[in-house]
Structures are given as structure tokens and as C-alpha cells.
Amino acid sequence: MPEQRSVLTAGADPARVDVRQAAAAAAAALGAPLLDLDAFDPQQIERGLIDRKTIRRHQVLPLTRRGGRLLLALSDPAAMSALDEIKFHTGLSVQPVVVEADKLDRVLRLRGRGEGLLDEIGLEALNGEAAPEPDAAGEAAAGANETPIVRLVNRLLFDALQAEASDIHFEPFETTCRVRFRIDGILHEITRPPVNIARRIASRLKIMARMDISERRLPQDGRIRLRTANDGGVDFRVNTLPTLWGEKLVLRVLDGGGAQLDIDALGLTDTQRELFVFALQASQGLILATGPTGSGKTVTLYAGLRLLNTPERNIATAEDPVEINLEGVNQVAVNNRIGLDFAAALRAFLRQDPDILMVGEIRDLETAGIAVKAAQTGHLVLSTLHTNSAGETLTRLQNMGVPAFNLATSVRLIIAQRLARKLCRHCRRPLRLPRDALLKAGFRPDETDGLQLFSAQGCEHCKGGYRGRVGIYEMLPVSQAMAGIIMRDGNALEIAAQARQEGHDCLRRAALERAAAGLTSLDEVNRVT
């Protein structure tokens, strides 16, 4: 691989080459190994071994502890003078490794941001205190008095919105507590509050979500409405889970106002857009969006509903929960505790003279059966399903118990989709790979000549070289030939082969096209497909 490495260096930013060469020179002068900090998992970086003042003063970073040895990252040879001090305070043998200065500075700034938040909020003063047993009256009073716990929770919620996070994770462990944001589909650690206040944080969030704070043995669901200056408010769906060391809380950001509900904003190709719009114009039939949780299925269906939302149509949706508010659409939040599930909502909808129905998710045979029958009796039905590809969707419905004849006559379009992180335009760098590697990745022989791919780098404008996400879609319209395969109980492989024969690309091919256009990296393509 030496040839490939030299090619990468030739295509890299000259400034980055200078930083890399300086680090290599420092490593040679100190007789210490050179480490690429990007290859080190930030979640595994040691915390609490060295105080923050020492880290900031000497610009060093404790990476990991193995037995009695501490791996310490530095970029400036002058920091070697701090080794004795760190060895004295930690009681460990210190092994220095040299890293590139810009990467070390970036990690220290990100690390300091979360720790600085604790200082700013004033939580360090609580570090030695015993956490009192929370109760509803005490926590309500705390909200009125703006205690450090309240300020921390409020600040984290607003920081999550500013960072465009989709989820917030509050996680207690035996000796620490961790807060992470999911940004562009990837979890990032934000801060580590003192472990003794983890229960108070959980109690505060449960009060805000109108949950029972005295119940810690069972999972609970709730909702928080947070007022913001620009659009009036954002909702958070809250779920608690009892773990070994306390309650873990996950908040899903339901920012309906920030969703891109225009079909043109989904990132579909011209052919895919035509297929979607053609299916939406049908008077009856079933349109399914498939993919894992967080792949944008709901936004895709709502973009279709927005196009259909006219005064001449009666549109109703059943969702768990209602994530996007769309005026003119009758939206129902299912509630399994009182018997209002998807099937019950669908049965009620059919008595209200609907034109278009949307079911948040097909989870069982009863819901699937009602949706298919509605699609066969003059209604356009949109729904989601959890499958890996468009072809597998039809076999999944058959495995649920839906007859093949009903599927062949009702399903009009299946959309399989993923969300891949977009490369940062400020710092992406050219990547050249051998032709064999491109062919192995899935590119066709005629596509390799002149193909320009890019890799992630990382800068102050992004998170690890990525900012935002781009949709990757596989469209599978059910043609007569496809219906014939379904009728004779054909498997997912036969359906996929027929789709390719009809000119419809699979998810992998669609993702490779996004990489060839410079929108995402080959690493992201491999991650999501």
C-alpha cells in the first residue's frame, strides 16, 4: 500500500502536509511514536485522571490507561517537561505519543466545551455533595428557583437544537454520567456531569415531561414542549429505561417546523421524483416507505402529503407519535393504553369518507390487512415498514400473512431509503483509489476513468468532516412483470433482479452516485448500505 499512501499525500491540502511533517519531525526528535488522533475513538478517551488546568496549561491529552501505564498525547516537544508532574499526580507510568497539532487542538476544544459548560452552570460545586432524594414538590420548586440542575437541563436542550441534534441521551453509569447528542446520525459525547446528580437530572426531565418521578422500575413515555424565540416551540419525545445504575433517558427532537416537506428538497433524482409523483396521483393504491429508524421515512411521506393537501381531499393520518404538524390534515396520535392502535384508527378513518390515509407504521397483520383493503377500495394509503430493501418489503408482508394476490393488486410503489452524512465543503479532501478498489466498491468499469471521490477531514465548520445529510433512495414501482413474480411467491432476490432489469437502481448504486457527485464519502456509503 505505499503507492496509495503517496498518492493520497499528493492530493492533500499543503497546510495539512506541513502539520503532518511537523508532527513526524517532533516524533523523531523525541523518540516517541506518531499517532493519528482521528483513528482514536473519542468515546474511549480517559477523563478525570488529569485536572483540566494541567491539560490546558501543557496542551496534553490523556488517551487511555492500560494497567499502570498512561498513554499521553502531545504535539509540542516542550510538553515533555510535564511528564514528571503528570506521573506524580496520577501515580502512573506515562508514555508520550506525538499527534498532529491541529487535531489535538480540535479535540481539546470539543472536550473543553462540555467541561466548560459544567463550570458555567456551577455544577462542580455539587461534586462533593450527596444527592438528595428527589420528589415532585422539590423539583417543581427547583424549576422556579433556577437551580444549577434546571440551568444545565435547559442549556443542554437548547444546545441540542443549536447543534441540530435528532436525539439526546442521558446515561448513568457506576462512576460517571454521560450526555450524548446524535448529530447527522452519529452519537457525540457532549459532557459528563457528576454522577451523584444523575438522578436529579432524570427527575427534572421527568417533571418537564409530566411523568411519574416516583416510578423508576418501569419504562415511561412523555413529551416536553420547549419554547424558542424563532418558531414558538419544539417538542421532545421522552422515554425512560431503568438500567443497572439508574434511569437512562432519550429525548427525540420533534422539530416539525424544521422539516423539509418539499419533494424537491428530498434529494431525489429526476427519475425517482417522476415515479413518486406518478404514484401520488393515483386514486387508489399503497405507497410504502421502508428503512431503519431515523432514515427519514416520515419526512418522505409528509412531502407527498403536502403535495396532495388540497381543499378537495380528505386526508387523515395515524401516527405514534405525531412528529410533524401539517395544517389541513387530520392527524391522530395512537394510544395503545386505551386501545387506540393503528388498526382501530384505520377502521375509524374508513367511516369518515377519506380520500388519502397515512399509517405511521405497519406492525402486524391486522394493520396490514386493513391498509391493503383500503388501498383496493378507492383510497390512496401511505405507510412505513422496517425492511432493508424494497424487494424485501413484499416478502415481509407475505410473511405477515397478507395474500400475494392482494399485494400484487394494491402496492404501487416501494421506497427504500437511507440518510448518509454530507461531506463538509470546507475541508473535504480528494481521495484517489486504485481501479480494482473502485470496482470492488461497486463502480462500473466505464465509471472509473476520471472518477473523483472525496474523504472526510474535519474542521471548525463540521463534525468530523461531515455536516448535514443527504437522502439515498431506491424506487420500486410494481409493474405487471413484478406483480407476476409476487403472484407466484417469488423471493426478494427475484424481485430485485426484475427491478434491475427494468432499470431501477438499488440502494448501493444510488449511494455510489452520491459519492461520485462529491456529496458523501465511500466510508459513508459502506456504513449505510
PDB file of C-alpha atoms in Angstrom, residues 33 40 46 49-50 61-73 86-87 90-97:
ATOM      1  CA  PRO A  33       5.600   7.032  18.309  1.00  0.00           C
ATOM      2  CA  PHE A  40      -8.709   7.027  18.105  1.00  0.00           C
ATOM      3  CA  GLU A  46      -9.813   8.937  29.596  1.00  0.00           C
ATOM      4  CA  LEU A  49      -7.131  11.360  35.502  1.00  0.00           C
ATOM      5  CA  ILE A  50      -5.628  14.815  34.933  1.00  0.00           C
ATOM      6  CA  LEU A  61      -4.467  14.758  26.323  1.00  0.00           C
ATOM      7  CA  PRO A  62      -4.669  11.515  28.330  1.00  0.00           C
ATOM      8  CA  LEU A  63      -5.806   8.889  25.816  1.00  0.00           C
ATOM      9  CA  THR A  64      -6.074   5.564  27.596  1.00  0.00           C
ATOM     10  CA  ARG A  65      -4.825   3.694  30.639  1.00  0.00           C
ATOM     11  CA  ARG A  66      -3.537   0.144  30.348  1.00  0.00           C
ATOM     12  CA  GLY A  67      -2.656  -1.286  33.714  1.00  0.00           C
ATOM     13  CA  GLY A  68      -0.209   1.101  35.340  1.00  0.00           C
ATOM     14  CA  ARG A  69       0.648   2.892  32.086  1.00  0.00           C
ATOM     15  CA  LEU A  70      -0.978   6.055  30.723  1.00  0.00           C
ATOM     16  CA  LEU A  71      -0.846   6.907  27.020  1.00  0.00           C
ATOM     17  CA  LEU A  72      -0.461  10.703  26.766  1.00  0.00           C
ATOM     18  CA  ALA A  73      -0.896  12.667  23.501  1.00  0.00           C
ATOM     19  CA  ILE A  86       1.544  14.086  35.494  1.00  0.00           C
ATOM     20  CA  LYS A  87       3.302  10.935  36.699  1.00  0.00           C
ATOM     21  CA  THR A  90      -1.663  10.069  38.573  1.00  0.00           C
ATOM     22  CA  GLY A  91       0.757   7.535  40.059  1.00  0.00           C
ATOM     23  CA  LEU A  92       1.057   6.002  36.578  1.00  0.00           C
ATOM     24  CA  SER A  93       3.913   5.431  34.193  1.00  0.00           C
ATOM     25  CA  VAL A  94       3.454   7.954  31.359  1.00  0.00           C
ATOM     26  CA  GLN A  95       4.135   7.003  27.734  1.00  0.00           C
ATOM     27  CA  PRO A  96       4.063  10.027  25.389  1.00  0.00           C
ATOM     28  CA  VAL A  97       2.824   9.794  21.795  1.00  0.00           C
TER      29      VAL A  97
END
